C-alpha cells in the first residue's frame, strides 16, 4: 500500500488536477464585479461564474495565466492585476489562485478563446445584487464567491 501511494505521488498531475486562476474584473468607482454566464458542456447547463482557467503553460507564472484568461475569456485588460488569495491543495481540491483586475477595459484585438464552453451572458453587479444571486442560488457558495466578497470588502 505504501508503494502504491509513493508511486501516485511521483506521477505527473492529470489535467483535472492542475492549478486554477480566478480573476475578478472590478470597477473600483462603481464597486461592481463582472460576472459571466457560461454554458458548460460537461454539465449541459449554464452557470454564473467568474473569469477562470487552468494553469496549463509550464513556462508561465500564475499572474501571467490570470492576465491571459482575462483577455481570452472576456476580451479585457487591466493595468492593475493584484493577487487576492491562494489556496493550497486540500482534500483533493485543486490549488486556486484569486486575482482582482481593477478597472479593466475592453481590448480592441483580443486573443482567441480556446475554450469549448461559451459565454451566454455577462453583467456588472454590485454587492447587493451579488448577495441576491447567492441567496437565490444563481451563484453557488464556494471558495470563489467567498473570495469575491473579500474583493467587495477591499474596496468599501
PDB file of C-alpha atoms in Angstrom, residues 88 131 142:
ATOM      1  CA  UNK A  88      -3.381  25.047  -1.348  1.00  0.00           C
ATOM      2  CA  UNK A 131     -25.767  38.744  -2.422  1.00  0.00           C
ATOM      3  CA  UNK A 142     -17.912  28.212  -2.710  1.00  0.00           C
TER       4      UNK A 142
END
